[in-house]
Amino acid sequence: EAQVTQNPRYLITVTGKKLTVTCSQNMNHEYMSWYRQDPGLGLRQIYYSMNVEVTDKGDVPEGYKVSRKEKRNFPLILESPSPNQTSLYFCASRPRAPGTGLREQYFGPGTRLTVT
Amino acid sequence: GESVGLHLPTLSVQEGDNSIINCAYSNSASDYFIWYKQESGKGPQFIIDIRSNMDKRQGQRVTVLLNKTVKHLSLQIAATQPGDSAVYFCAENVVSGGYQKVTFGTGTKLQVIP
């Protein structure tokens, strides 16, 4: 079954304590990305990766890091989380094709992060 | 499950009726549009898409209409079922300077009344 998995699904942490949210896909997709979803705002892209070892900033990259050492994994790292990073996070993957590649974009189930 | 927004506009529809969900997009250069469905506790799922050179596209029980003059997109769901209850949002895609930019809408919550 084609899927994107994320862990953990829920996380409550304190300001400044480094954390990593893992993301894995089993579809051999080149393109992976991280989004955050906040009330009253649409999904906003944090970082994306067009292939192994190729990553780039999205619209809201401040306070986040990513890595893409393997094609299937794309972890999101918060080195020093702050309360304004409390959000619902989604990982997604799709074929690299522009435009209509979006119809084959799969999203993970989401990670609810609370930073106190 | 996860809530995606505390103050989303809500559309309540009787089971079996048709639903129409609207979306205004911002960029007249957008060339491709997608509708997503997001159920509680899940990630968004692709429903249907449309290119800017079309004004209507039909899927199974869903139809998307595009009005480029007023930058408006709508999703019509025929014979709405309880399983259609979810948040629906649109996304617009534009390619500018060789870069692809996708902008997501905030969504509408569809409640189906049995």
PDB file of C-alpha atoms in Angstrom:
ATOM      1  CA  GLU A   1       0.000   0.000   0.000  1.00  0.00           C
ATOM      2  CA  ALA A   2       1.325   3.418  -1.023  1.00  0.00           C
ATOM      3  CA  GLN A   3       1.819   5.516   2.050  1.00  0.00           C
ATOM      4  CA  VAL A   4       3.676   8.249   3.858  1.00  0.00           C
ATOM      5  CA  THR A   5       4.321   7.619   7.539  1.00  0.00           C
ATOM      6  CA  GLN A   6       5.216  10.143  10.187  1.00  0.00           C
ATOM      7  CA  ASN A   7       6.352   9.717  13.751  1.00  0.00           C
ATOM      8  CA  PRO A   8       5.444  10.697  16.319  1.00  0.00           C
ATOM      9  CA  ARG A   9       1.776  11.542  15.710  1.00  0.00           C
ATOM     10  CA  TYR A  10       1.568  13.663  18.843  1.00  0.00           C
ATOM     11  CA  LEU A  11       4.327  15.402  20.735  1.00  0.00           C
ATOM     12  CA  ILE A  12       4.331  17.815  23.650  1.00  0.00           C
ATOM     13  CA  THR A  13       7.706  19.321  24.417  1.00  0.00           C
ATOM     14  CA  VAL A  14       9.326  22.300  26.092  1.00  0.00           C
ATOM     15  CA  THR A  15      11.016  25.311  24.596  1.00  0.00           C
ATOM     16  CA  GLY A  16      14.567  24.623  23.496  1.00  0.00           C
ATOM     17  CA  LYS A  17      14.514  20.829  23.595  1.00  0.00           C
ATOM     18  CA  LYS A  18      15.671  19.518  20.225  1.00  0.00           C
ATOM     19  CA  LEU A  19      13.288  17.184  18.444  1.00  0.00           C
ATOM     20  CA  THR A  20      13.019  15.276  15.186  1.00  0.00           C
ATOM     21  CA  VAL A  21       9.869  14.270  13.348  1.00  0.00           C
ATOM     22  CA  THR A  22      10.504  11.395  10.986  1.00  0.00           C
ATOM     23  CA  CYS A  23       8.898  10.920   7.583  1.00  0.00           C
ATOM     24  CA  SER A  24       9.136   7.914   5.318  1.00  0.00           C
ATOM     25  CA  GLN A  25       7.529   7.038   1.967  1.00  0.00           C
ATOM     26  CA  ASN A  26       7.394   3.729   0.092  1.00  0.00           C
ATOM     27  CA  MET A  27       6.631   5.017  -3.410  1.00  0.00           C
ATOM     28  CA  ASN A  28      10.159   5.819  -4.587  1.00  0.00           C
ATOM     29  CA  HIS A  29       9.127   9.455  -5.024  1.00  0.00           C
ATOM     30  CA  GLU A  30      11.842  11.980  -5.745  1.00  0.00           C
ATOM     31  CA  TYR A  31      10.059  14.995  -4.291  1.00  0.00           C
ATOM     32  CA  MET A  32       9.295  15.307  -0.584  1.00  0.00           C
ATOM     33  CA  SER A  33       8.192  18.265   1.474  1.00  0.00           C
ATOM     34  CA  TRP A  34       7.128  19.408   4.899  1.00  0.00           C
ATOM     35  CA  TYR A  35       4.146  21.643   5.610  1.00  0.00           C
ATOM     36  CA  ARG A  36       2.651  23.198   8.658  1.00  0.00           C
ATOM     37  CA  GLN A  37      -1.070  23.828   9.062  1.00  0.00           C
ATOM     38  CA  ASP A  38      -2.363  26.496  11.403  1.00  0.00           C
ATOM     39  CA  PRO A  39      -5.922  27.738  12.090  1.00  0.00           C
ATOM     40  CA  GLY A  40      -6.996  30.346   9.564  1.00  0.00           C
ATOM     41  CA  LEU A  41      -4.039  29.659   7.294  1.00  0.00           C
ATOM     42  CA  GLY A  42      -3.600  27.251   4.430  1.00  0.00           C
ATOM     43  CA  LEU A  43      -0.847  24.678   4.345  1.00  0.00           C
ATOM     44  CA  ARG A  44       2.509  26.427   4.244  1.00  0.00           C
ATOM     45  CA  GLN A  45       5.601  24.740   2.936  1.00  0.00           C
ATOM     46  CA  ILE A  46       8.568  24.636   5.307  1.00  0.00           C
ATOM     47  CA  TYR A  47      11.211  22.781   3.272  1.00  0.00           C
ATOM     48  CA  TYR A  48      11.264  20.568   0.249  1.00  0.00           C
ATOM     49  CA  SER A  49      13.641  18.137  -1.376  1.00  0.00           C
ATOM     50  CA  MET A  50      13.797  17.317  -5.067  1.00  0.00           C
ATOM     51  CA  ASN A  51      16.022  14.303  -4.538  1.00  0.00           C
ATOM     52  CA  VAL A  52      18.663  12.778  -2.278  1.00  0.00           C
ATOM     53  CA  GLU A  53      21.005  15.444  -0.876  1.00  0.00           C
ATOM     54  CA  VAL A  54      18.992  18.226  -2.557  1.00  0.00           C
ATOM     55  CA  THR A  55      16.937  20.357  -0.184  1.00  0.00           C
ATOM     56  CA  ASP A  56      15.625  23.904  -0.328  1.00  0.00           C
ATOM     57  CA  LYS A  57      13.652  26.359   1.747  1.00  0.00           C
ATOM     58  CA  GLY A  58       9.930  26.739   1.353  1.00  0.00           C
ATOM     59  CA  ASP A  59       7.850  29.658   2.545  1.00  0.00           C
ATOM     60  CA  VAL A  60       8.402  29.348   6.311  1.00  0.00           C
ATOM     61  CA  PRO A  61      11.801  27.686   6.925  1.00  0.00           C
ATOM     62  CA  GLU A  62      12.939  29.668   9.977  1.00  0.00           C
ATOM     63  CA  GLY A  63      13.594  27.461  12.990  1.00  0.00           C
ATOM     64  CA  TYR A  64      13.612  24.199  11.011  1.00  0.00           C
ATOM     65  CA  LYS A  65      16.173  21.943   9.396  1.00  0.00           C
ATOM     66  CA  VAL A  66      15.821  18.934   7.142  1.00  0.00           C
ATOM     67  CA  SER A  67      18.035  16.287   5.631  1.00  0.00           C
ATOM     68  CA  ARG A  68      17.638  13.841   2.753  1.00  0.00           C
ATOM     69  CA  LYS A  69      20.268  11.154   3.032  1.00  0.00           C
ATOM     70  CA  GLU A  70      18.045   8.437   1.588  1.00  0.00           C
ATOM     71  CA  LYS A  71      15.285   8.698  -0.966  1.00  0.00           C
ATOM     72  CA  ARG A  72      12.588   7.325   1.310  1.00  0.00           C
ATOM     73  CA  ASN A  73      13.270   9.436   4.429  1.00  0.00           C
ATOM     74  CA  PHE A  74      12.934  13.157   5.031  1.00  0.00           C
ATOM     75  CA  PRO A  75      13.163  14.061   8.730  1.00  0.00           C
ATOM     76  CA  LEU A  76      12.202  17.479  10.070  1.00  0.00           C
ATOM     77  CA  ILE A  77      14.455  18.796  12.817  1.00  0.00           C
ATOM     78  CA  LEU A  78      13.657  21.536  15.303  1.00  0.00           C
ATOM     79  CA  GLU A  79      16.956  22.393  16.966  1.00  0.00           C
ATOM     80  CA  SER A  80      15.440  24.738  19.545  1.00  0.00           C
ATOM     81  CA  PRO A  81      11.642  24.619  19.407  1.00  0.00           C
ATOM     82  CA  SER A  82       9.647  27.670  20.416  1.00  0.00           C
ATOM     83  CA  PRO A  83       5.930  28.067  21.202  1.00  0.00           C
ATOM     84  CA  ASN A  84       5.258  29.644  17.781  1.00  0.00           C
ATOM     85  CA  GLN A  85       6.173  26.296  16.253  1.00  0.00           C
ATOM     86  CA  THR A  86       3.147  24.704  17.883  1.00  0.00           C
ATOM     87  CA  SER A  87       1.284  23.418  14.849  1.00  0.00           C
ATOM     88  CA  LEU A  88       0.062  20.456  12.838  1.00  0.00           C
ATOM     89  CA  TYR A  89       2.820  19.192  10.548  1.00  0.00           C
ATOM     90  CA  PHE A  90       2.436  17.177   7.373  1.00  0.00           C
ATOM     91  CA  CYS A  91       5.030  15.408   5.324  1.00  0.00           C
ATOM     92  CA  ALA A  92       4.243  14.776   1.664  1.00  0.00           C
ATOM     93  CA  SER A  93       5.818  13.020  -1.281  1.00  0.00           C
ATOM     94  CA  ARG A  94       5.163  12.970  -5.009  1.00  0.00           C
ATOM     95  CA  PRO A  95       6.816  12.301  -8.331  1.00  0.00           C
ATOM     96  CA  ARG A  96       9.042  15.137  -9.417  1.00  0.00           C
ATOM     97  CA  ALA A  97       6.903  16.102 -12.416  1.00  0.00           C
ATOM     98  CA  PRO A  98       5.847  19.749 -12.122  1.00  0.00           C
ATOM     99  CA  GLY A  99       2.214  20.827 -12.055  1.00  0.00           C
ATOM    100  CA  THR A 100       0.208  17.657 -12.497  1.00  0.00           C
ATOM    101  CA  GLY A 101       2.646  15.720 -10.297  1.00  0.00           C
ATOM    102  CA  LEU A 102       0.556  17.238  -7.524  1.00  0.00           C
ATOM    103  CA  ARG A 103      -2.293  14.850  -8.321  1.00  0.00           C
ATOM    104  CA  GLU A 104      -0.011  12.057  -7.166  1.00  0.00           C
ATOM    105  CA  GLN A 105       1.050  13.824  -3.978  1.00  0.00           C
ATOM    106  CA  TYR A 106       0.516  11.740  -0.863  1.00  0.00           C
ATOM    107  CA  PHE A 107       0.372  13.310   2.566  1.00  0.00           C
ATOM    108  CA  GLY A 108       1.273  11.684   5.842  1.00  0.00           C
ATOM    109  CA  PRO A 109      -1.286  11.537   8.675  1.00  0.00           C
ATOM    110  CA  GLY A 110       0.136  14.567  10.471  1.00  0.00           C
ATOM    111  CA  THR A 111       2.081  15.288  13.638  1.00  0.00           C
ATOM    112  CA  ARG A 112       0.494  17.474  16.264  1.00  0.00           C
ATOM    113  CA  LEU A 113       3.306  19.367  18.007  1.00  0.00           C
ATOM    114  CA  THR A 114       2.814  21.468  21.115  1.00  0.00           C
ATOM    115  CA  VAL A 115       5.731  23.510  22.441  1.00  0.00           C
ATOM    116  CA  THR A 116       5.256  24.938  25.942  1.00  0.00           C
TER     117      THR A 116
ATOM    118  CA  GLY B   1      -8.861  13.514  15.748  1.00  0.00           C
ATOM    119  CA  GLU B   2      -6.995  16.593  14.565  1.00  0.00           C
ATOM    120  CA  SER B   3      -8.864  19.771  13.895  1.00  0.00           C
ATOM    121  CA  VAL B   4      -7.470  21.792  11.044  1.00  0.00           C
ATOM    122  CA  GLY B   5      -9.040  25.081  11.996  1.00  0.00           C
ATOM    123  CA  LEU B   6     -11.163  26.408  14.811  1.00  0.00           C
ATOM    124  CA  HIS B   7     -13.061  28.970  12.763  1.00  0.00           C
ATOM    125  CA  LEU B   8     -13.460  27.422   9.350  1.00  0.00           C
ATOM    126  CA  PRO B   9     -16.554  28.339   7.350  1.00  0.00           C
ATOM    127  CA  THR B  10     -18.977  25.459   7.633  1.00  0.00           C
ATOM    128  CA  LEU B  11     -21.434  24.104   5.123  1.00  0.00           C
ATOM    129  CA  SER B  12     -24.176  21.865   6.510  1.00  0.00           C
ATOM    130  CA  VAL B  13     -25.926  19.685   3.976  1.00  0.00           C
ATOM    131  CA  GLN B  14     -28.636  17.053   4.251  1.00  0.00           C
ATOM    132  CA  GLU B  15     -27.585  13.581   3.200  1.00  0.00           C
ATOM    133  CA  GLY B  16     -28.520  13.028  -0.431  1.00  0.00           C
ATOM    134  CA  ASP B  17     -28.457  16.714  -1.360  1.00  0.00           C
ATOM    135  CA  ASN B  18     -25.808  18.296  -3.541  1.00  0.00           C
ATOM    136  CA  SER B  19     -22.988  20.335  -1.988  1.00  0.00           C
ATOM    137  CA  ILE B  20     -21.197  23.291  -3.483  1.00  0.00           C
ATOM    138  CA  ILE B  21     -17.948  24.461  -1.937  1.00  0.00           C
ATOM    139  CA  ASN B  22     -16.325  27.637  -3.185  1.00  0.00           C
ATOM    140  CA  CYS B  23     -12.779  28.896  -3.384  1.00  0.00           C
ATOM    141  CA  ALA B  24     -11.380  32.232  -4.505  1.00  0.00           C
ATOM    142  CA  TYR B  25      -7.822  32.105  -5.773  1.00  0.00           C
ATOM    143  CA  SER B  26      -5.372  34.938  -5.931  1.00  0.00           C
ATOM    144  CA  ASN B  27      -3.048  34.629  -8.902  1.00  0.00           C
ATOM    145  CA  SER B  28      -4.367  35.149 -12.412  1.00  0.00           C
ATOM    146  CA  ALA B  29      -1.255  33.348 -13.716  1.00  0.00           C
ATOM    147  CA  SER B  30      -2.151  30.105 -11.914  1.00  0.00           C
ATOM    148  CA  ASP B  31      -2.351  27.313 -14.452  1.00  0.00           C
ATOM    149  CA  TYR B  32      -3.520  24.326 -12.458  1.00  0.00           C
ATOM    150  CA  PHE B  33      -5.884  23.825  -9.546  1.00  0.00           C
ATOM    151  CA  ILE B  34      -6.551  20.987  -7.151  1.00  0.00           C
ATOM    152  CA  TRP B  35      -9.235  20.183  -4.626  1.00  0.00           C
ATOM    153  CA  TYR B  36      -8.301  18.257  -1.491  1.00  0.00           C
ATOM    154  CA  LYS B  37     -10.367  16.482   1.133  1.00  0.00           C
ATOM    155  CA  GLN B  38      -9.053  16.326   4.685  1.00  0.00           C
ATOM    156  CA  GLU B  39     -10.799  14.056   7.142  1.00  0.00           C
ATOM    157  CA  SER B  40     -10.324  14.433  10.863  1.00  0.00           C
ATOM    158  CA  GLY B  41      -6.999  12.935  11.943  1.00  0.00           C
ATOM    159  CA  LYS B  42      -5.742  12.421   8.399  1.00  0.00           C
ATOM    160  CA  GLY B  43      -3.645  14.184   5.837  1.00  0.00           C
ATOM    161  CA  PRO B  44      -5.165  15.876   2.782  1.00  0.00           C
ATOM    162  CA  GLN B  45      -6.228  13.638  -0.103  1.00  0.00           C
ATOM    163  CA  PHE B  46      -6.428  14.608  -3.746  1.00  0.00           C
ATOM    164  CA  ILE B  47      -9.997  14.704  -5.088  1.00  0.00           C
ATOM    165  CA  ILE B  48      -9.944  16.321  -8.505  1.00  0.00           C
ATOM    166  CA  ASP B  49      -7.882  18.757 -10.530  1.00  0.00           C
ATOM    167  CA  ILE B  50      -8.388  21.114 -13.430  1.00  0.00           C
ATOM    168  CA  ARG B  51      -6.091  22.939 -15.807  1.00  0.00           C
ATOM    169  CA  SER B  52      -6.611  26.617 -16.544  1.00  0.00           C
ATOM    170  CA  ASN B  53      -7.519  25.892 -20.165  1.00  0.00           C
ATOM    171  CA  MET B  54     -10.667  24.100 -19.000  1.00  0.00           C
ATOM    172  CA  ASP B  55     -13.742  25.454 -17.242  1.00  0.00           C
ATOM    173  CA  LYS B  56     -15.265  22.196 -16.051  1.00  0.00           C
ATOM    174  CA  ARG B  57     -14.083  18.749 -15.120  1.00  0.00           C
ATOM    175  CA  GLN B  58     -16.110  15.854 -13.806  1.00  0.00           C
ATOM    176  CA  GLY B  59     -15.142  12.921 -11.678  1.00  0.00           C
ATOM    177  CA  GLN B  60     -17.138  10.354  -9.828  1.00  0.00           C
ATOM    178  CA  ARG B  61     -19.830  12.358  -7.980  1.00  0.00           C
ATOM    179  CA  VAL B  62     -17.601  15.450  -8.045  1.00  0.00           C
ATOM    180  CA  THR B  63     -17.372  18.311 -10.502  1.00  0.00           C
ATOM    181  CA  VAL B  64     -14.967  21.219 -10.464  1.00  0.00           C
ATOM    182  CA  LEU B  65     -15.862  24.495 -12.154  1.00  0.00           C
ATOM    183  CA  LEU B  66     -13.304  27.162 -12.938  1.00  0.00           C
ATOM    184  CA  ASN B  67     -14.164  30.793 -13.644  1.00  0.00           C
ATOM    185  CA  LYS B  68     -10.959  32.572 -14.549  1.00  0.00           C
ATOM    186  CA  THR B  69     -12.691  35.904 -15.064  1.00  0.00           C
ATOM    187  CA  VAL B  70     -13.446  36.230 -11.366  1.00  0.00           C
ATOM    188  CA  LYS B  71     -10.726  33.848 -10.143  1.00  0.00           C
ATOM    189  CA  HIS B  72     -13.188  31.434  -8.641  1.00  0.00           C
ATOM    190  CA  LEU B  73     -13.210  27.692  -8.259  1.00  0.00           C
ATOM    191  CA  SER B  74     -16.035  25.524  -7.024  1.00  0.00           C
ATOM    192  CA  LEU B  75     -16.393  21.888  -6.052  1.00  0.00           C
ATOM    193  CA  GLN B  76     -19.751  20.247  -6.476  1.00  0.00           C
ATOM    194  CA  ILE B  77     -20.467  16.969  -4.719  1.00  0.00           C
ATOM    195  CA  ALA B  78     -23.547  15.117  -5.918  1.00  0.00           C
ATOM    196  CA  ALA B  79     -25.745  13.106  -3.553  1.00  0.00           C
ATOM    197  CA  THR B  80     -23.668  13.990  -0.502  1.00  0.00           C
ATOM    198  CA  GLN B  81     -23.004  11.101   1.872  1.00  0.00           C
ATOM    199  CA  PRO B  82     -21.928  11.000   5.532  1.00  0.00           C
ATOM    200  CA  GLY B  83     -18.478   9.872   4.390  1.00  0.00           C
ATOM    201  CA  ASP B  84     -18.102  13.193   2.601  1.00  0.00           C
ATOM    202  CA  SER B  85     -17.920  15.021   5.933  1.00  0.00           C
ATOM    203  CA  ALA B  86     -14.486  16.624   5.990  1.00  0.00           C
ATOM    204  CA  VAL B  87     -12.613  19.855   5.371  1.00  0.00           C
ATOM    205  CA  TYR B  88     -12.216  20.700   1.698  1.00  0.00           C
ATOM    206  CA  PHE B  89      -9.661  23.131   0.379  1.00  0.00           C
ATOM    207  CA  CYS B  90      -8.355  24.211  -2.979  1.00  0.00           C
ATOM    208  CA  ALA B  91      -4.817  24.814  -4.145  1.00  0.00           C
ATOM    209  CA  GLU B  92      -3.482  26.848  -7.058  1.00  0.00           C
ATOM    210  CA  ASN B  93      -0.275  26.177  -8.926  1.00  0.00           C
ATOM    211  CA  VAL B  94       1.796  28.708 -10.812  1.00  0.00           C
ATOM    212  CA  VAL B  95       5.171  28.386 -12.474  1.00  0.00           C
ATOM    213  CA  SER B  96       7.183  31.587 -12.343  1.00  0.00           C
ATOM    214  CA  GLY B  97      10.821  32.040 -13.233  1.00  0.00           C
ATOM    215  CA  GLY B  98      11.249  28.300 -13.491  1.00  0.00           C
ATOM    216  CA  TYR B  99       9.948  27.739  -9.983  1.00  0.00           C
ATOM    217  CA  GLN B 100       6.711  26.066  -9.082  1.00  0.00           C
ATOM    218  CA  LYS B 101       4.617  27.713  -6.393  1.00  0.00           C
ATOM    219  CA  VAL B 102       1.593  26.057  -4.831  1.00  0.00           C
ATOM    220  CA  THR B 103      -0.722  28.078  -2.598  1.00  0.00           C
ATOM    221  CA  PHE B 104      -3.297  26.311  -0.460  1.00  0.00           C
ATOM    222  CA  GLY B 105      -6.627  27.740   0.635  1.00  0.00           C
ATOM    223  CA  THR B 106      -7.841  27.667   4.226  1.00  0.00           C
ATOM    224  CA  GLY B 107     -10.746  25.323   3.635  1.00  0.00           C
ATOM    225  CA  THR B 108     -14.444  24.799   4.233  1.00  0.00           C
ATOM    226  CA  LYS B 109     -15.835  22.261   6.648  1.00  0.00           C
ATOM    227  CA  LEU B 110     -18.611  20.122   5.177  1.00  0.00           C
ATOM    228  CA  GLN B 111     -21.028  18.608   7.670  1.00  0.00           C
ATOM    229  CA  VAL B 112     -23.456  16.035   6.335  1.00  0.00           C
ATOM    230  CA  ILE B 113     -26.651  15.689   8.292  1.00  0.00           C
ATOM    231  CA  PRO B 114     -27.966  12.102   8.190  1.00  0.00           C
TER     232      PRO B 114
END
